[in-house]
Amino acid sequence: MGYTNLRTNLESKFADWLGERQTIEKDIEDIEAAYAKLDEKRERLEKVELLLESAKVIMGEIAPGWNPKSVRPSRKFVSKLPFDSGEVTRMAFDVMREESREMRTVEIARLVVQRKGLDPKERDLVARVKTAIDASLRAKQGKFVDCTEGYGRKWFILPAGASKASSL
């Protein structure tokens, strides 16, 4: 009996060590790949610093009151919404349920932004939230929501169990 337990436990440990080895090898590979890019990243950082200084000089010339500290950093290919994943959709549905009327996407977006405690007069933010809400509503159209036809479409929540698919 002891021999079987020893063998089973040793095989289990062996499997753990194999997995650990794979993880370590992958980590080493990732670190080496990152290290290979280090010089390239340092060169790009120097160029970006030069571009920032140049932009400050130009903006100082064309807009003397401009303050570079008033500009928030922005990253490409990253969600720029100050919401958690799925939060915009949940809040949009909450707003639509509470309002219980047909609403344009921009109205929903303004109320969502306001509910989050942000400034609904910030046009760029409202536009990004509007785009996210519009995409979400289109994906759920006919299942949970529907909209009026034509220009200036307005969205509304379908009654429970009344999806378009079930009425066809």
PDB file of C-alpha atoms in Angstrom:
ATOM      1  CA  MET A   1       0.000   0.000   0.000  1.00  0.00           C
ATOM      2  CA  GLY A   2       2.816   2.438   0.849  1.00  0.00           C
ATOM      3  CA  TYR A   3       4.521   1.790  -2.489  1.00  0.00           C
ATOM      4  CA  THR A   4       1.353   2.772  -4.438  1.00  0.00           C
ATOM      5  CA  ASN A   5       0.900   5.986  -2.451  1.00  0.00           C
ATOM      6  CA  LEU A   6       4.564   6.868  -2.908  1.00  0.00           C
ATOM      7  CA  ARG A   7       4.347   6.272  -6.659  1.00  0.00           C
ATOM      8  CA  THR A   8       1.090   8.259  -7.019  1.00  0.00           C
ATOM      9  CA  ASN A   9       2.406  11.184  -4.995  1.00  0.00           C
ATOM     10  CA  LEU A  10       5.735  11.192  -6.826  1.00  0.00           C
ATOM     11  CA  GLU A  11       3.957  11.170 -10.216  1.00  0.00           C
ATOM     12  CA  SER A  12       1.795  14.055  -9.029  1.00  0.00           C
ATOM     13  CA  LYS A  13       4.874  16.011  -7.919  1.00  0.00           C
ATOM     14  CA  PHE A  14       6.614  15.143 -11.200  1.00  0.00           C
ATOM     15  CA  ALA A  15       3.656  16.599 -13.130  1.00  0.00           C
ATOM     16  CA  ASP A  16       3.820  19.751 -10.973  1.00  0.00           C
ATOM     17  CA  TRP A  17       7.535  20.130 -11.674  1.00  0.00           C
ATOM     18  CA  LEU A  18       6.977  19.648 -15.422  1.00  0.00           C
ATOM     19  CA  GLY A  19       4.385  22.409 -15.322  1.00  0.00           C
ATOM     20  CA  GLU A  20       6.682  24.650 -13.292  1.00  0.00           C
ATOM     21  CA  ARG A  21       9.500  24.061 -15.797  1.00  0.00           C
ATOM     22  CA  GLN A  22       7.217  25.064 -18.677  1.00  0.00           C
ATOM     23  CA  THR A  23       6.172  28.225 -16.840  1.00  0.00           C
ATOM     24  CA  ILE A  24       9.778  29.170 -16.048  1.00  0.00           C
ATOM     25  CA  GLU A  25      10.895  28.516 -19.642  1.00  0.00           C
ATOM     26  CA  LYS A  26       8.055  30.728 -20.916  1.00  0.00           C
ATOM     27  CA  ASP A  27       8.963  33.468 -18.414  1.00  0.00           C
ATOM     28  CA  ILE A  28      12.615  33.343 -19.504  1.00  0.00           C
ATOM     29  CA  GLU A  29      11.554  33.527 -23.155  1.00  0.00           C
ATOM     30  CA  ASP A  30       9.333  36.566 -22.449  1.00  0.00           C
ATOM     31  CA  ILE A  31      12.088  38.338 -20.494  1.00  0.00           C
ATOM     32  CA  GLU A  32      14.663  37.706 -23.230  1.00  0.00           C
ATOM     33  CA  ALA A  33      12.249  39.018 -25.880  1.00  0.00           C
ATOM     34  CA  ALA A  34      11.587  42.141 -23.811  1.00  0.00           C
ATOM     35  CA  TYR A  35      15.316  42.658 -23.237  1.00  0.00           C
ATOM     36  CA  ALA A  36      15.942  42.430 -26.986  1.00  0.00           C
ATOM     37  CA  LYS A  37      13.577  45.395 -27.459  1.00  0.00           C
ATOM     38  CA  LEU A  38      15.122  47.496 -24.683  1.00  0.00           C
ATOM     39  CA  ASP A  39      17.466  49.550 -26.896  1.00  0.00           C
ATOM     40  CA  GLU A  40      14.682  50.140 -29.414  1.00  0.00           C
ATOM     41  CA  LYS A  41      12.359  51.348 -26.636  1.00  0.00           C
ATOM     42  CA  ARG A  42      15.018  53.696 -25.228  1.00  0.00           C
ATOM     43  CA  GLU A  43      15.581  55.222 -28.678  1.00  0.00           C
ATOM     44  CA  ARG A  44      11.837  55.714 -29.137  1.00  0.00           C
ATOM     45  CA  LEU A  45      11.576  57.316 -25.694  1.00  0.00           C
ATOM     46  CA  GLU A  46      14.274  59.846 -26.634  1.00  0.00           C
ATOM     47  CA  LYS A  47      12.428  60.666 -29.858  1.00  0.00           C
ATOM     48  CA  VAL A  48       9.090  61.057 -28.040  1.00  0.00           C
ATOM     49  CA  GLU A  49      10.727  63.412 -25.515  1.00  0.00           C
ATOM     50  CA  LEU A  50      12.064  65.492 -28.427  1.00  0.00           C
ATOM     51  CA  LEU A  51       8.604  65.532 -30.055  1.00  0.00           C
ATOM     52  CA  LEU A  52       6.983  66.638 -26.795  1.00  0.00           C
ATOM     53  CA  GLU A  53       9.447  69.495 -26.340  1.00  0.00           C
ATOM     54  CA  SER A  54       8.938  70.574 -29.957  1.00  0.00           C
ATOM     55  CA  ALA A  55       5.153  70.501 -29.569  1.00  0.00           C
ATOM     56  CA  LYS A  56       5.438  72.653 -26.414  1.00  0.00           C
ATOM     57  CA  VAL A  57       7.421  75.267 -28.349  1.00  0.00           C
ATOM     58  CA  ILE A  58       4.947  75.312 -31.250  1.00  0.00           C
ATOM     59  CA  MET A  59       1.879  75.420 -28.984  1.00  0.00           C
ATOM     60  CA  GLY A  60       3.488  78.204 -26.951  1.00  0.00           C
ATOM     61  CA  GLU A  61       3.814  80.173 -30.176  1.00  0.00           C
ATOM     62  CA  ILE A  62       0.297  79.619 -31.550  1.00  0.00           C
ATOM     63  CA  ALA A  63      -1.553  79.550 -28.200  1.00  0.00           C
ATOM     64  CA  PRO A  64       0.408  81.585 -25.621  1.00  0.00           C
ATOM     65  CA  GLY A  65      -1.904  80.667 -22.716  1.00  0.00           C
ATOM     66  CA  TRP A  66      -1.670  76.924 -23.379  1.00  0.00           C
ATOM     67  CA  ASN A  67      -0.543  74.823 -20.431  1.00  0.00           C
ATOM     68  CA  PRO A  68       0.932  71.379 -21.250  1.00  0.00           C
ATOM     69  CA  LYS A  69      -0.029  70.133 -17.780  1.00  0.00           C
ATOM     70  CA  SER A  70      -3.703  70.550 -18.719  1.00  0.00           C
ATOM     71  CA  VAL A  71      -3.409  67.728 -21.275  1.00  0.00           C
ATOM     72  CA  ARG A  72      -4.133  64.241 -19.983  1.00  0.00           C
ATOM     73  CA  PRO A  73      -2.042  61.385 -21.408  1.00  0.00           C
ATOM     74  CA  SER A  74      -3.803  59.197 -23.948  1.00  0.00           C
ATOM     75  CA  ARG A  75      -2.785  55.717 -25.058  1.00  0.00           C
ATOM     76  CA  LYS A  76      -3.557  54.171 -28.435  1.00  0.00           C
ATOM     77  CA  PHE A  77      -5.570  50.975 -28.754  1.00  0.00           C
ATOM     78  CA  VAL A  78      -6.709  51.104 -25.133  1.00  0.00           C
ATOM     79  CA  SER A  79     -10.252  51.710 -23.959  1.00  0.00           C
ATOM     80  CA  LYS A  80     -10.464  55.366 -23.061  1.00  0.00           C
ATOM     81  CA  LEU A  81     -13.683  55.104 -21.111  1.00  0.00           C
ATOM     82  CA  PRO A  82     -13.499  55.528 -17.332  1.00  0.00           C
ATOM     83  CA  PHE A  83     -15.883  52.592 -16.875  1.00  0.00           C
ATOM     84  CA  ASP A  84     -15.354  48.968 -15.901  1.00  0.00           C
ATOM     85  CA  SER A  85     -16.014  46.293 -18.496  1.00  0.00           C
ATOM     86  CA  GLY A  86     -19.765  46.008 -19.136  1.00  0.00           C
ATOM     87  CA  GLU A  87     -20.579  48.957 -16.888  1.00  0.00           C
ATOM     88  CA  VAL A  88     -21.671  51.241 -19.745  1.00  0.00           C
ATOM     89  CA  THR A  89     -24.195  48.677 -20.988  1.00  0.00           C
ATOM     90  CA  ARG A  90     -25.566  47.992 -17.503  1.00  0.00           C
ATOM     91  CA  MET A  91     -25.913  51.690 -16.764  1.00  0.00           C
ATOM     92  CA  ALA A  92     -27.540  52.330 -20.158  1.00  0.00           C
ATOM     93  CA  PHE A  93     -30.150  49.652 -19.479  1.00  0.00           C
ATOM     94  CA  ASP A  94     -30.733  51.051 -15.974  1.00  0.00           C
ATOM     95  CA  VAL A  95     -31.298  54.526 -17.438  1.00  0.00           C
ATOM     96  CA  MET A  96     -33.661  53.176 -20.107  1.00  0.00           C
ATOM     97  CA  ARG A  97     -35.663  51.196 -17.515  1.00  0.00           C
ATOM     98  CA  GLU A  98     -35.955  54.186 -15.179  1.00  0.00           C
ATOM     99  CA  GLU A  99     -36.897  56.625 -17.932  1.00  0.00           C
ATOM    100  CA  SER A 100     -39.299  54.074 -19.530  1.00  0.00           C
ATOM    101  CA  ARG A 101     -39.576  56.029 -22.773  1.00  0.00           C
ATOM    102  CA  GLU A 102     -38.001  56.059 -26.213  1.00  0.00           C
ATOM    103  CA  MET A 103     -34.598  57.730 -26.012  1.00  0.00           C
ATOM    104  CA  ARG A 104     -31.875  58.772 -28.428  1.00  0.00           C
ATOM    105  CA  THR A 105     -28.448  57.275 -27.810  1.00  0.00           C
ATOM    106  CA  VAL A 106     -26.929  60.653 -26.969  1.00  0.00           C
ATOM    107  CA  GLU A 107     -29.578  61.226 -24.271  1.00  0.00           C
ATOM    108  CA  ILE A 108     -28.756  57.855 -22.737  1.00  0.00           C
ATOM    109  CA  ALA A 109     -25.026  58.631 -22.933  1.00  0.00           C
ATOM    110  CA  ARG A 110     -25.398  61.972 -21.154  1.00  0.00           C
ATOM    111  CA  LEU A 111     -27.390  60.387 -18.344  1.00  0.00           C
ATOM    112  CA  VAL A 112     -24.891  57.517 -18.010  1.00  0.00           C
ATOM    113  CA  VAL A 113     -21.981  59.978 -17.816  1.00  0.00           C
ATOM    114  CA  GLN A 114     -23.850  62.082 -15.255  1.00  0.00           C
ATOM    115  CA  ARG A 115     -24.750  59.004 -13.198  1.00  0.00           C
ATOM    116  CA  LYS A 116     -21.068  58.014 -13.145  1.00  0.00           C
ATOM    117  CA  GLY A 117     -20.315  61.407 -11.581  1.00  0.00           C
ATOM    118  CA  LEU A 118     -18.554  62.788 -14.653  1.00  0.00           C
ATOM    119  CA  ASP A 119     -19.250  65.972 -16.602  1.00  0.00           C
ATOM    120  CA  PRO A 120     -21.969  65.458 -19.261  1.00  0.00           C
ATOM    121  CA  LYS A 121     -20.760  68.660 -20.962  1.00  0.00           C
ATOM    122  CA  GLU A 122     -17.461  66.971 -21.867  1.00  0.00           C
ATOM    123  CA  ARG A 123     -18.308  66.321 -25.512  1.00  0.00           C
ATOM    124  CA  ASP A 124     -15.497  63.887 -26.257  1.00  0.00           C
ATOM    125  CA  LEU A 125     -16.410  61.638 -23.324  1.00  0.00           C
ATOM    126  CA  VAL A 126     -20.125  61.698 -24.168  1.00  0.00           C
ATOM    127  CA  ALA A 127     -19.313  60.849 -27.804  1.00  0.00           C
ATOM    128  CA  ARG A 128     -17.215  57.824 -26.769  1.00  0.00           C
ATOM    129  CA  VAL A 129     -19.903  56.637 -24.343  1.00  0.00           C
ATOM    130  CA  LYS A 130     -22.539  57.151 -27.056  1.00  0.00           C
ATOM    131  CA  THR A 131     -20.529  54.990 -29.464  1.00  0.00           C
ATOM    132  CA  ALA A 132     -20.197  52.235 -26.847  1.00  0.00           C
ATOM    133  CA  ILE A 133     -23.905  52.358 -26.015  1.00  0.00           C
ATOM    134  CA  ASP A 134     -24.905  52.361 -29.678  1.00  0.00           C
ATOM    135  CA  ALA A 135     -22.769  49.282 -30.386  1.00  0.00           C
ATOM    136  CA  SER A 136     -24.203  47.506 -27.355  1.00  0.00           C
ATOM    137  CA  LEU A 137     -27.809  48.340 -28.223  1.00  0.00           C
ATOM    138  CA  ARG A 138     -27.345  47.236 -31.840  1.00  0.00           C
ATOM    139  CA  ALA A 139     -25.959  43.905 -30.619  1.00  0.00           C
ATOM    140  CA  LYS A 140     -29.014  43.419 -28.396  1.00  0.00           C
ATOM    141  CA  GLN A 141     -31.562  44.777 -30.889  1.00  0.00           C
ATOM    142  CA  GLY A 142     -34.553  42.504 -31.263  1.00  0.00           C
ATOM    143  CA  LYS A 143     -33.705  40.550 -28.104  1.00  0.00           C
ATOM    144  CA  PHE A 144     -33.936  43.092 -25.306  1.00  0.00           C
ATOM    145  CA  VAL A 145     -34.243  46.448 -27.074  1.00  0.00           C
ATOM    146  CA  ASP A 146     -35.564  47.869 -30.307  1.00  0.00           C
ATOM    147  CA  CYS A 147     -35.572  51.251 -31.977  1.00  0.00           C
ATOM    148  CA  THR A 148     -37.768  53.472 -34.096  1.00  0.00           C
ATOM    149  CA  GLU A 149     -37.190  53.538 -37.840  1.00  0.00           C
ATOM    150  CA  GLY A 150     -35.595  56.382 -39.773  1.00  0.00           C
ATOM    151  CA  TYR A 151     -33.369  59.266 -38.854  1.00  0.00           C
ATOM    152  CA  GLY A 152     -33.010  60.162 -35.193  1.00  0.00           C
ATOM    153  CA  ARG A 153     -33.749  56.642 -34.059  1.00  0.00           C
ATOM    154  CA  LYS A 154     -34.876  56.227 -30.500  1.00  0.00           C
ATOM    155  CA  TRP A 155     -34.258  53.121 -28.435  1.00  0.00           C
ATOM    156  CA  PHE A 156     -36.639  51.425 -26.038  1.00  0.00           C
ATOM    157  CA  ILE A 157     -36.630  48.263 -23.938  1.00  0.00           C
ATOM    158  CA  LEU A 158     -38.848  45.448 -25.171  1.00  0.00           C
ATOM    159  CA  PRO A 159     -41.356  44.058 -22.672  1.00  0.00           C
ATOM    160  CA  ALA A 160     -40.267  40.811 -21.011  1.00  0.00           C
ATOM    161  CA  GLY A 161     -40.752  37.842 -23.337  1.00  0.00           C
ATOM    162  CA  ALA A 162     -41.561  40.061 -26.315  1.00  0.00           C
ATOM    163  CA  SER A 163     -38.454  39.739 -28.458  1.00  0.00           C
ATOM    164  CA  LYS A 164     -38.817  40.262 -32.199  1.00  0.00           C
ATOM    165  CA  ALA A 165     -37.549  36.737 -32.853  1.00  0.00           C
ATOM    166  CA  SER A 166     -40.406  35.188 -30.853  1.00  0.00           C
ATOM    167  CA  SER A 167     -43.035  37.247 -32.672  1.00  0.00           C
ATOM    168  CA  LEU A 168     -41.998  36.083 -36.172  1.00  0.00           C
TER     169      LEU A 168
END
